[in-house]
Tab-separated table of C-alpha atoms and ligand atoms in Angstrom:
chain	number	residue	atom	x	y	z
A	1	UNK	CA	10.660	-18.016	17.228
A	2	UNK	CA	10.481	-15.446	14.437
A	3	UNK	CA	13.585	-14.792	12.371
A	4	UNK	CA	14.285	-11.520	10.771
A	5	UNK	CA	12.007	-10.192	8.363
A	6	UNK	CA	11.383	-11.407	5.164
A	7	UNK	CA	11.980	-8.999	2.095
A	8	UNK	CA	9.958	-10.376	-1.147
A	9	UNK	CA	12.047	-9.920	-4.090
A	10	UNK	CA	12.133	-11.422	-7.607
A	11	UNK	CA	13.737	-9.714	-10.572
A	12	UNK	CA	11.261	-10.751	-13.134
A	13	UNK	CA	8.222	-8.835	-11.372
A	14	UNK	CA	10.091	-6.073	-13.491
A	15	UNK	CA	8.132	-7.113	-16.177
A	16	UNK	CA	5.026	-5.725	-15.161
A	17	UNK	CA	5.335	-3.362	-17.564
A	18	UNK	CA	2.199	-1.297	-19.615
A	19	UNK	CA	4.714	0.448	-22.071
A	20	UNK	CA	6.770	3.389	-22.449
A	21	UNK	CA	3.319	6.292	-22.248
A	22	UNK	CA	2.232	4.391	-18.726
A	23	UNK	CA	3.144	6.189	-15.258
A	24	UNK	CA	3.605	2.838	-13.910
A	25	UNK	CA	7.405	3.076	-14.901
A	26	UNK	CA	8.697	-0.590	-13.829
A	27	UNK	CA	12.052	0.609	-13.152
A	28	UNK	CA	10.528	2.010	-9.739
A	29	UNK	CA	10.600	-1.358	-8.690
A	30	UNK	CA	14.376	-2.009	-9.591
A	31	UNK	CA	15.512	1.210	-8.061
A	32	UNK	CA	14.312	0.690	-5.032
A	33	UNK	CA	15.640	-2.566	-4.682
A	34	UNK	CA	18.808	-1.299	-5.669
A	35	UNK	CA	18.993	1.656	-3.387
A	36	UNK	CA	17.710	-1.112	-0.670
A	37	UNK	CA	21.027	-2.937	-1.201
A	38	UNK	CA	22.837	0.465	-1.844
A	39	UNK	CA	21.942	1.348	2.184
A	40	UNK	CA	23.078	-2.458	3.338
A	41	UNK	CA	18.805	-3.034	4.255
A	42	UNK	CA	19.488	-6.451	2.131
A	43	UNK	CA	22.130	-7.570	4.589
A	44	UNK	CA	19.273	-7.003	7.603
A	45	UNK	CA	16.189	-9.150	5.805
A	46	UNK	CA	16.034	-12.127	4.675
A	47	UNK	CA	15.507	-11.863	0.522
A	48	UNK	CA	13.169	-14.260	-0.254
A	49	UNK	CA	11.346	-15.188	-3.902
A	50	UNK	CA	8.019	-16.859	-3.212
A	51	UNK	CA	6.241	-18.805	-5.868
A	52	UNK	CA	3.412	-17.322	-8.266
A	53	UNK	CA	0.369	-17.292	-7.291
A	54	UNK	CA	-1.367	-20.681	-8.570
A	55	UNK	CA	-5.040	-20.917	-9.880
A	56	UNK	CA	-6.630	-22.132	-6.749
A	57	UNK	CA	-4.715	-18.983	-5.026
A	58	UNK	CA	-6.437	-16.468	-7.520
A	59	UNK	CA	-9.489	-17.691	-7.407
A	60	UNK	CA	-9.916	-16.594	-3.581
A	61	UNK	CA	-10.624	-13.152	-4.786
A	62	UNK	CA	-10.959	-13.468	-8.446
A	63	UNK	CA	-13.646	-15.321	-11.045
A	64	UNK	CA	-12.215	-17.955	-12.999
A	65	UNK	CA	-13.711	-15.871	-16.043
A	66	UNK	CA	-11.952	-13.337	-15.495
A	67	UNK	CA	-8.603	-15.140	-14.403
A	68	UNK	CA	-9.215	-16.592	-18.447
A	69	UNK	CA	-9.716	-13.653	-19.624
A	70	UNK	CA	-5.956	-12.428	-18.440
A	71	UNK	CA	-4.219	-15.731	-19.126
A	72	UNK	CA	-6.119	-14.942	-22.977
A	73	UNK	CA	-4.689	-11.870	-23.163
A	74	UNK	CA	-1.492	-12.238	-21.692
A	75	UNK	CA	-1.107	-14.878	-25.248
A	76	UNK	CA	-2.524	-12.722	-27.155
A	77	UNK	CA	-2.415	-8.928	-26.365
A	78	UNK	CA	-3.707	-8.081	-29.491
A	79	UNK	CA	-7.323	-9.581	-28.717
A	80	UNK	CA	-7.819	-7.515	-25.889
A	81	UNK	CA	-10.950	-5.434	-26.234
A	82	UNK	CA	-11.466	-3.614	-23.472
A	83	UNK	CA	-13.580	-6.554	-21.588
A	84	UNK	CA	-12.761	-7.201	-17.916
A	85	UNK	CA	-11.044	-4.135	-17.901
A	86	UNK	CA	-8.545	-5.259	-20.231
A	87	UNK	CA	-6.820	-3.430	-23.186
A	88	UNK	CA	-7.750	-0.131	-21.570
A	89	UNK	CA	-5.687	2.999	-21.563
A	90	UNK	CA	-5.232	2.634	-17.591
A	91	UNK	CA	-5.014	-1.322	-18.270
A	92	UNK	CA	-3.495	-2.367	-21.577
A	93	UNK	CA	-2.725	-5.834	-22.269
A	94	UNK	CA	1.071	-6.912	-22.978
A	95	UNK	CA	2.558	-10.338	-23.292
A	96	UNK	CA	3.178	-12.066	-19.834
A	97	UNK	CA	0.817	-10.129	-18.198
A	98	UNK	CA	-0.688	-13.292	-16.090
A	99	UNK	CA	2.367	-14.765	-15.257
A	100	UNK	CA	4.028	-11.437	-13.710
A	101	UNK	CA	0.755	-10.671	-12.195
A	102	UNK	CA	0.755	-13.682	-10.772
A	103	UNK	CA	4.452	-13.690	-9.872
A	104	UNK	CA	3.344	-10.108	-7.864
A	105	UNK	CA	0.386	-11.580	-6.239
A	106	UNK	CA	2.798	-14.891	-5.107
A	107	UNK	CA	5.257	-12.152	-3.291
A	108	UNK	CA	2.203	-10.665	-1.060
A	109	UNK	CA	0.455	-14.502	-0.229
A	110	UNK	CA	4.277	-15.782	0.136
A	111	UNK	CA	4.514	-12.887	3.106
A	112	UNK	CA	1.346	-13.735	4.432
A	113	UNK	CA	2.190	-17.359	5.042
A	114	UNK	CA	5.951	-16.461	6.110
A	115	UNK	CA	4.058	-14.113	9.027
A	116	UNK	CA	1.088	-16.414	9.590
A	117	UNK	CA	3.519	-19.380	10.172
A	118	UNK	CA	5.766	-17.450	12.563
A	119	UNK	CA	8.796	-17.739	9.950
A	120	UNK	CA	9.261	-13.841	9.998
A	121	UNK	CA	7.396	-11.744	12.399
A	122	UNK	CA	7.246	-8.605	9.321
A	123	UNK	CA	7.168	-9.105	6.243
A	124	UNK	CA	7.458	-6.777	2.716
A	125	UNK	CA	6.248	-6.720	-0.584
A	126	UNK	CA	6.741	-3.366	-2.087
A	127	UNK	CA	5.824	-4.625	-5.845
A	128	UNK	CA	2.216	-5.711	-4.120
A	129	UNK	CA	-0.023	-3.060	-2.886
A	130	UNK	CA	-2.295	-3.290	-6.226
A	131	UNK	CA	-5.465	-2.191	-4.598
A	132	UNK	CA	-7.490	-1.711	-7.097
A	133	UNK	CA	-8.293	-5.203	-9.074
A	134	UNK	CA	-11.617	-6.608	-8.500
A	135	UNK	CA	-12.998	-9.881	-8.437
A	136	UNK	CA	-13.977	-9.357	-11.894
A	137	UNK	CA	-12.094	-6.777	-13.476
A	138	UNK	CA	-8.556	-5.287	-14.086
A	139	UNK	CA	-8.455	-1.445	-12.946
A	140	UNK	CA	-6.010	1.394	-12.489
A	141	UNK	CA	-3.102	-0.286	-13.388
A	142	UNK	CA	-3.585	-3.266	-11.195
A	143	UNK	CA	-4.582	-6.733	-12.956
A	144	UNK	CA	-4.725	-9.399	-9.958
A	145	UNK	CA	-5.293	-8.011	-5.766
A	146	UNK	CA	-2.160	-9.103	-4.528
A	147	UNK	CA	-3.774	-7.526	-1.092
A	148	UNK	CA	-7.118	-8.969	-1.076
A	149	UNK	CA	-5.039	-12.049	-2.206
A	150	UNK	CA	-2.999	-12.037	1.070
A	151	UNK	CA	-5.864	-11.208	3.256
A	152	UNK	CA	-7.971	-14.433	1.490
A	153	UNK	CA	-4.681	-16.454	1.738
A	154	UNK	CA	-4.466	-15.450	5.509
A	155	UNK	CA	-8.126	-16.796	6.092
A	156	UNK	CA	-8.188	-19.642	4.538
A	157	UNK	CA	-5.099	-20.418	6.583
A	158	UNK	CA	-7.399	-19.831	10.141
A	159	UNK	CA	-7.279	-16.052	10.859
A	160	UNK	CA	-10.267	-15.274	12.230
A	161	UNK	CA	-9.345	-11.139	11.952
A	162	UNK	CA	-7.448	-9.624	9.641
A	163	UNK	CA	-6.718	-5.636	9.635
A	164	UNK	CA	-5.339	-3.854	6.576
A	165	UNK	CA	-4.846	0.029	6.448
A	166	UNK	CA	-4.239	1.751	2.999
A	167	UNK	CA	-2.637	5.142	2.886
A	168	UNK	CA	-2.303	5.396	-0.857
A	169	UNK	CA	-3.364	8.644	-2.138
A	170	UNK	CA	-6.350	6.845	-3.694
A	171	UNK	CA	-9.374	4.596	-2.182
A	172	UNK	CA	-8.445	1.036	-1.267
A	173	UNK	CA	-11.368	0.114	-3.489
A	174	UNK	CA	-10.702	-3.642	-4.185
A	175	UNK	CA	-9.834	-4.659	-1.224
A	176	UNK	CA	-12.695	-3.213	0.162
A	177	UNK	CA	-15.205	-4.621	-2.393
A	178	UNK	CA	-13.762	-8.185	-2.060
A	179	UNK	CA	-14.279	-7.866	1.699
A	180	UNK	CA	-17.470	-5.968	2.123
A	181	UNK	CA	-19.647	-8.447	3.354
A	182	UNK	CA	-16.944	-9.908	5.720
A	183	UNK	CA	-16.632	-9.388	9.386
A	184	UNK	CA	-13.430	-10.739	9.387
A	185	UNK	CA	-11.734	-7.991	7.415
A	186	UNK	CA	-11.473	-4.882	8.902
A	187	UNK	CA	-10.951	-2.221	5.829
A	188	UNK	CA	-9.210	1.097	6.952
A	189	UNK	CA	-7.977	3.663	3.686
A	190	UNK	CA	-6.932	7.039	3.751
A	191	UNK	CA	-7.100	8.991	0.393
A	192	UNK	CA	-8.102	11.940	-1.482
A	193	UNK	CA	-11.267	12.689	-1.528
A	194	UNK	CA	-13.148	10.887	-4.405
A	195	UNK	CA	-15.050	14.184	-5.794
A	196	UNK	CA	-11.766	14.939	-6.909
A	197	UNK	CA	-9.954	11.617	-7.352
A	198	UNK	CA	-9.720	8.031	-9.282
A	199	UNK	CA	-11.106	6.119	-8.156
A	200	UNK	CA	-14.474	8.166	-7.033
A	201	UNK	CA	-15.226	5.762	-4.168
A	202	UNK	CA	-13.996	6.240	-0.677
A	203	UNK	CA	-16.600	8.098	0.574
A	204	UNK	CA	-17.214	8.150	4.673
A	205	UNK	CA	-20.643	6.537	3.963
A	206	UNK	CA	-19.203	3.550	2.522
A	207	UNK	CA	-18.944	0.855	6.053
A	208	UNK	CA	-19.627	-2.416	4.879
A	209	UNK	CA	-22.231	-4.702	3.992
A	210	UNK	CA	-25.262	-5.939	6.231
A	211	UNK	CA	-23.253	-8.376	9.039
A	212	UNK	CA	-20.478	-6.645	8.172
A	213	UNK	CA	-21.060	-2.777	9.240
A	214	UNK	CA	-18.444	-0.973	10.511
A	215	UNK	CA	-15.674	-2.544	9.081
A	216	UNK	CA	-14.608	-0.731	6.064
A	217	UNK	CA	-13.611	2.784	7.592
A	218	UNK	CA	-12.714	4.932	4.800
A	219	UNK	CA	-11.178	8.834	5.348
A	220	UNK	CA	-11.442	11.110	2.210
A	221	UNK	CA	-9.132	14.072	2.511
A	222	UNK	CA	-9.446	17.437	1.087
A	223	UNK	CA	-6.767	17.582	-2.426
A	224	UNK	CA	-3.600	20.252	-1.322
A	225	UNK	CA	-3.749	18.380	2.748
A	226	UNK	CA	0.062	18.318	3.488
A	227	UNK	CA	2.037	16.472	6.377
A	228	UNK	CA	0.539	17.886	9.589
A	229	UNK	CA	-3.446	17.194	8.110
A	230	UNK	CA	-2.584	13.834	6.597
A	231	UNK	CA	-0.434	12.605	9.556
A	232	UNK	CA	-3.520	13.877	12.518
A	233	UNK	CA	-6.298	12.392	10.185
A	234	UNK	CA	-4.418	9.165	10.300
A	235	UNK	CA	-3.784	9.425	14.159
A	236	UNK	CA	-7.212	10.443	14.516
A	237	UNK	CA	-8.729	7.257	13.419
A	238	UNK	CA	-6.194	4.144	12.879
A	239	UNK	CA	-5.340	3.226	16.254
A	240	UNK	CA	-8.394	3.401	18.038
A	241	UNK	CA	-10.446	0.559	15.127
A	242	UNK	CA	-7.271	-1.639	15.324
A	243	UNK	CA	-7.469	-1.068	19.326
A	244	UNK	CA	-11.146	-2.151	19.346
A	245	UNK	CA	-10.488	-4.716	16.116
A	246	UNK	CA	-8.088	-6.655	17.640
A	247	UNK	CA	-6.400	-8.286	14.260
A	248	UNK	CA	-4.122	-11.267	14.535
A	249	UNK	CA	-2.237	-9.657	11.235
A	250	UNK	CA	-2.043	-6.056	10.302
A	251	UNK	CA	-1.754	-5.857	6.329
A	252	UNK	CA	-0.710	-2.225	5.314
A	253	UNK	CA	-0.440	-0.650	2.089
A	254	UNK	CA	2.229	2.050	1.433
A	255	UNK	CA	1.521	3.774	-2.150
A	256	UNK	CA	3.778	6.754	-2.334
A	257	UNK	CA	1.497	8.732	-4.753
A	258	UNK	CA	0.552	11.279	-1.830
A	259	UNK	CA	3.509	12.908	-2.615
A	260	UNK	CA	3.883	16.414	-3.570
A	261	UNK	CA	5.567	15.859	-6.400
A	262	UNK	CA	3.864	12.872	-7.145
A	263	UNK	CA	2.085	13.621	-11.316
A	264	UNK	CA	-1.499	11.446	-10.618
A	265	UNK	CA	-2.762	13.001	-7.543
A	266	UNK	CA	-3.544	16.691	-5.282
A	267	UNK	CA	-1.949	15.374	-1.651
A	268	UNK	CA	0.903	17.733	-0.875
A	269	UNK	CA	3.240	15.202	2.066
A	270	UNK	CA	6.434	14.747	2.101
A	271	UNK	CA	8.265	11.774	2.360
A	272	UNK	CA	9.131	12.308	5.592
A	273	UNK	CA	5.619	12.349	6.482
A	274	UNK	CA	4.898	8.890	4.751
A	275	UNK	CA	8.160	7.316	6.844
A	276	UNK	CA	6.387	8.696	10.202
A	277	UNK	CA	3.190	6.926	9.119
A	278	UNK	CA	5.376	3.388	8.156
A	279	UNK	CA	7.052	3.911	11.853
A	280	UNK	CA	3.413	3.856	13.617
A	281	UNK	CA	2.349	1.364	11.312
A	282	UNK	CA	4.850	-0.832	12.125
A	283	UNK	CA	4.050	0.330	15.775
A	284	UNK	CA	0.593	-0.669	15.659
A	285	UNK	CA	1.581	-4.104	14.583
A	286	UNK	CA	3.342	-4.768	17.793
A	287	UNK	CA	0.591	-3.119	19.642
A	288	UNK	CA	-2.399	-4.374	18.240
A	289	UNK	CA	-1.151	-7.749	16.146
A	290	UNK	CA	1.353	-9.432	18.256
A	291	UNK	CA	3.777	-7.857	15.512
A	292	UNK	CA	2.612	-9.400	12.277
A	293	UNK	CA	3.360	-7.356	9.971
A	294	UNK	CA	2.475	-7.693	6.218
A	295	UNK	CA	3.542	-4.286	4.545
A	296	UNK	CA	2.996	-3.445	0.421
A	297	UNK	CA	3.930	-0.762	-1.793
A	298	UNK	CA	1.135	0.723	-4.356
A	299	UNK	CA	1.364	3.093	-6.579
A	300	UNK	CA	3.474	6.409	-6.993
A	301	UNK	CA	4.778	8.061	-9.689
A	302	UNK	CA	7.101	10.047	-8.915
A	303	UNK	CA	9.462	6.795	-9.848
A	304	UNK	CA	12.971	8.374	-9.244
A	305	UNK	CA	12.968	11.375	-6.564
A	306	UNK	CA	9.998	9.255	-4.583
A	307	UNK	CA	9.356	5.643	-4.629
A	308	UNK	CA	12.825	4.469	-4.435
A	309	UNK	CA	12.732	6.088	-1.030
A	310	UNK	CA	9.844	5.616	0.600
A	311	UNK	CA	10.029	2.059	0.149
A	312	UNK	CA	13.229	1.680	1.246
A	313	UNK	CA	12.605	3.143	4.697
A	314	UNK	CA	10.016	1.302	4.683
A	315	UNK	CA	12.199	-1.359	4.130
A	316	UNK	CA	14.717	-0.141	6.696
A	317	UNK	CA	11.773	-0.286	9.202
A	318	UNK	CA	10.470	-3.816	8.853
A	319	UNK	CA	14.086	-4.609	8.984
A	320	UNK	CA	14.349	-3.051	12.455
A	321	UNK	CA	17.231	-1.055	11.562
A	322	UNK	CA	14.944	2.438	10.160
A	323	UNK	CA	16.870	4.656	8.243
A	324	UNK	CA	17.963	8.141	9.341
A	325	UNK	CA	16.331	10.681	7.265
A	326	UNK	CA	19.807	12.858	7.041
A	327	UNK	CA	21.262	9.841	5.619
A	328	UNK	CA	23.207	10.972	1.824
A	329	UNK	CA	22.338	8.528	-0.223
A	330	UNK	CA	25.042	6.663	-1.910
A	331	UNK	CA	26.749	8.044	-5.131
A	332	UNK	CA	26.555	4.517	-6.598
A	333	UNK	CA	22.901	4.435	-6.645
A	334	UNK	CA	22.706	7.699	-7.989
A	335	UNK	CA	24.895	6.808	-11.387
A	336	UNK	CA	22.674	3.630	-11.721
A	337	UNK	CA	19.573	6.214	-11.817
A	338	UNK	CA	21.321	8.276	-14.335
A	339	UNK	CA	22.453	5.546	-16.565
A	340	UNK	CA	18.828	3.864	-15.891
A	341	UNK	CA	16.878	7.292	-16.420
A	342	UNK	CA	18.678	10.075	-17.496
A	343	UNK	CA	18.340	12.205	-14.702
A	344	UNK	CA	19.622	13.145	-11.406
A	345	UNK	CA	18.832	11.329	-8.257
A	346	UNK	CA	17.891	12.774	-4.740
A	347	UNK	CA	20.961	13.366	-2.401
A	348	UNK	CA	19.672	12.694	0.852
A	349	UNK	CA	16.973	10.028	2.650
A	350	UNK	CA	14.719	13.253	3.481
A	351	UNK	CA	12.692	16.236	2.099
A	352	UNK	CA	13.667	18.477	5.082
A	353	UNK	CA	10.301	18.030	6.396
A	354	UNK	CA	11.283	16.248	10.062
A	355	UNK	CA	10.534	15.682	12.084
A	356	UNK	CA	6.864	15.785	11.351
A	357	UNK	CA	4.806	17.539	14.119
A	358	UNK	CA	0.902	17.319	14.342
A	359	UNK	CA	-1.843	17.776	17.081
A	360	UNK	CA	-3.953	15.289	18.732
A	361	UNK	CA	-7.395	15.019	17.475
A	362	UNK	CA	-9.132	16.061	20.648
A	363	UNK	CA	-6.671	18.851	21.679
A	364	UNK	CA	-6.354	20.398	18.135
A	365	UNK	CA	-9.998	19.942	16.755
A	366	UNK	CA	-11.253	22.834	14.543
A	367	UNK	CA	-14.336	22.650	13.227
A	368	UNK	CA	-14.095	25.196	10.559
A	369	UNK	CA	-10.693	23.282	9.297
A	370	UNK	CA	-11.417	20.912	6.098
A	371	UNK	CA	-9.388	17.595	7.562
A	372	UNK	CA	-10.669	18.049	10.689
A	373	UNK	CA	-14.092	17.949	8.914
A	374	UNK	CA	-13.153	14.476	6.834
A	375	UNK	CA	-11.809	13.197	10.067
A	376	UNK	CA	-15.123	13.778	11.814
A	377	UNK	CA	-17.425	12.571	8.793
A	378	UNK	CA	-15.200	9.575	8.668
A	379	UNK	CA	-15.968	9.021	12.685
A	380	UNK	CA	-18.780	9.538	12.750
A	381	UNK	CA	-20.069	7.438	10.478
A	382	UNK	CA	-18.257	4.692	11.771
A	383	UNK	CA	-17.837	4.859	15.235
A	384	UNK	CA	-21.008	4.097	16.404
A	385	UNK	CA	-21.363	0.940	14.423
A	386	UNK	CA	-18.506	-0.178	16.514
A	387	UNK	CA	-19.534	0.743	20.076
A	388	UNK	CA	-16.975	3.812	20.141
A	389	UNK	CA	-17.466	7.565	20.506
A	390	UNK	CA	-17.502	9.710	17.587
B	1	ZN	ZN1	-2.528	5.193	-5.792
């Protein structure tokens, strides 16, 4: 039997660090793992440090010339160029970069194996959830796919279907790209739509490869959609793939950059919102993956009045003990994010936005509305590739 769920944690993935101008502020990462202990969620999960990921691991989703190319850089930042992505302004090269990459990429495979194994039925990497690497490339601010990572990881080990749903406020584009081709994988993101968005893929058209159709499912929302559009787009399409998909694992990605006051992106929900979507995620794990349950983080930048929380009820969640949005945060936690940041912490675990209402896709369908309209283009062109009505 399953034991409690397994929180990844290791204090040196802090080190994935671009510098002081990057949005990618690692002390997200410490802040919500101390306002995780602040709210007791550590004394509910099991904290667990996995291993980094090891050559042979990488090289499921990445080529070795490119895996060189990071462990050359991560020496010797100064050589960077610009090659495989690396040395960038979205990218730039900084000493250690392999090793906490691969320390990153270690928490997300270590989950997979805990759930796969039956040692913990969910389990949660909120420093994972870096979406974007390719095979071949470093892009927007992710170096190694912890996700496509897991997801390899998970079929080498003998899954024969493996689901993973991205809500980050941008396309799930590496994970998608390192499982086009594969029937296996079953691709679902829900973003901003690329005409207005890094990182301009994620377009309704895109459904996978040749022996592979219909399973990358991607629905590109309109920039300013707040909590009721984003929450019935989701609704509208999530459960009824995984219902017809069938996964034996359910791999979700939780970036927090749809925000409203998130800096990088035009989505206008509330956290509130993105805690109802981790409660049906977790949901649809029990209803459509025997309850394995492999949840990331991803981006958001927002890294004091957002992240923190977000990934702490989705911490609270996995945990099976969610966190009441009315909760007031401890003071504690808030004096460690002034002395950390210099400024002022939220009070509570809510924006005032619940609960968060929304109508069912068939009863509420309006034609003239613009989610409604990304909902349907996303349907429809994926639907009928997999037997179901658009
Ligand atoms: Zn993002």
């Amino acid at each position: 039997m399953s034991g409690r769920a397994q929180l990844m944690w290791d204090e040196a993935v802090t080190a994935y660090d671009f510098g002081p101008e990057h949005p990618m502020d690692p002390v997200r990462l410490a802040l919500t793992r101390s306002l995780v202990g602040a709210l007791g969620l550590d004394r509910e999960v099991e904290v667990v440090a996995a291993r980094p990921a090891g050559e042979s691991t990488l090289r499921l989703v990445h080529r070795g010339d490119y895996v060189d190319a990071v462990k050359a850089v991560s020496a010797d930042p100064g050589a960077a160029d610009g090659s495989y992505g690396l040395g960038t302004v979205d990218d730039p090269a900084f000493a250690g970069m392999h090793e906490v990459s691969a320390l990153i990429a270690g928490q997300s495979v270590g989950a997979a194996e805990a759930v796969w194994r039956g040692e913990a039925l969910h389990a949660v990497n909120f420093t994972g959830g870096l979406h974007h690497a390719m095979p071949g490339a470093a892009s927007g601010f992710c170096v190694y796919n912890d996700a496509a990572l897991a997801i390899a990881r998970l079929l080498e080990l003998g899954a024969e279907r493996v689901a993973y749903v991205d809500v980050d406020v941008h396309h799930g584009d590496g994970v998608q790209a390192a499982f086009w081709g594969d029937p296996r994988v079953l691709t679902v993101s829900l973003h901003e739509h690329p005409s207005t968005l890094f990182p301009q893929t994620g377009w309704p058209e895109e459904t996978g490869a040749d022996g592979a159709e219909g399973t990358a499912v991607n629905i590109a929302l309109p920039a300013g959609t707040g909590d009721a559009g984003w929450v019935r787009a989701f609704h509208a399409v999530v459960p009824e793939v995984l219902a017809d998909f069938r996964p034996q694992v359910l791999v979700t990605q939780h970036g927090a950059d749809t925000h409203f006051e998130d800096p990088l992106a035009h989505l206008a929900v509330s956290l509130d919102a993105q805690r109802a979507v981790q409660v049906a995620c977790h949901e649809f794990a029990h209803e459509y993956a025997g309850g394995r349950w492999v949840a990331l983080g991803g981006g958001g930048y927002a890294v004091v009045d957002v992240v923190p929380r977000s990934w702490a009820h989705l911490v609270g969640i996995a945990a099976g003990r969610p966190v009441d949005p009315e909760t007031v945060i401890p003071e504690g936690w808030r004096q460690e994010v002034f002395a950390r940041t210099r400024q002022l912490g939220p009070m509570r675990m809510t924006d005032g936005r619940w609960p968060v209402s929304w109508a069912g896709w068939e009863a509420g369908y309006d034609p003239a509305d613009r989610v409604d309209q990304a909902v349907r283009a996303a349907r429809r062109a994926v639907f009928p590739l997999r037997g179901l009505l658009a």
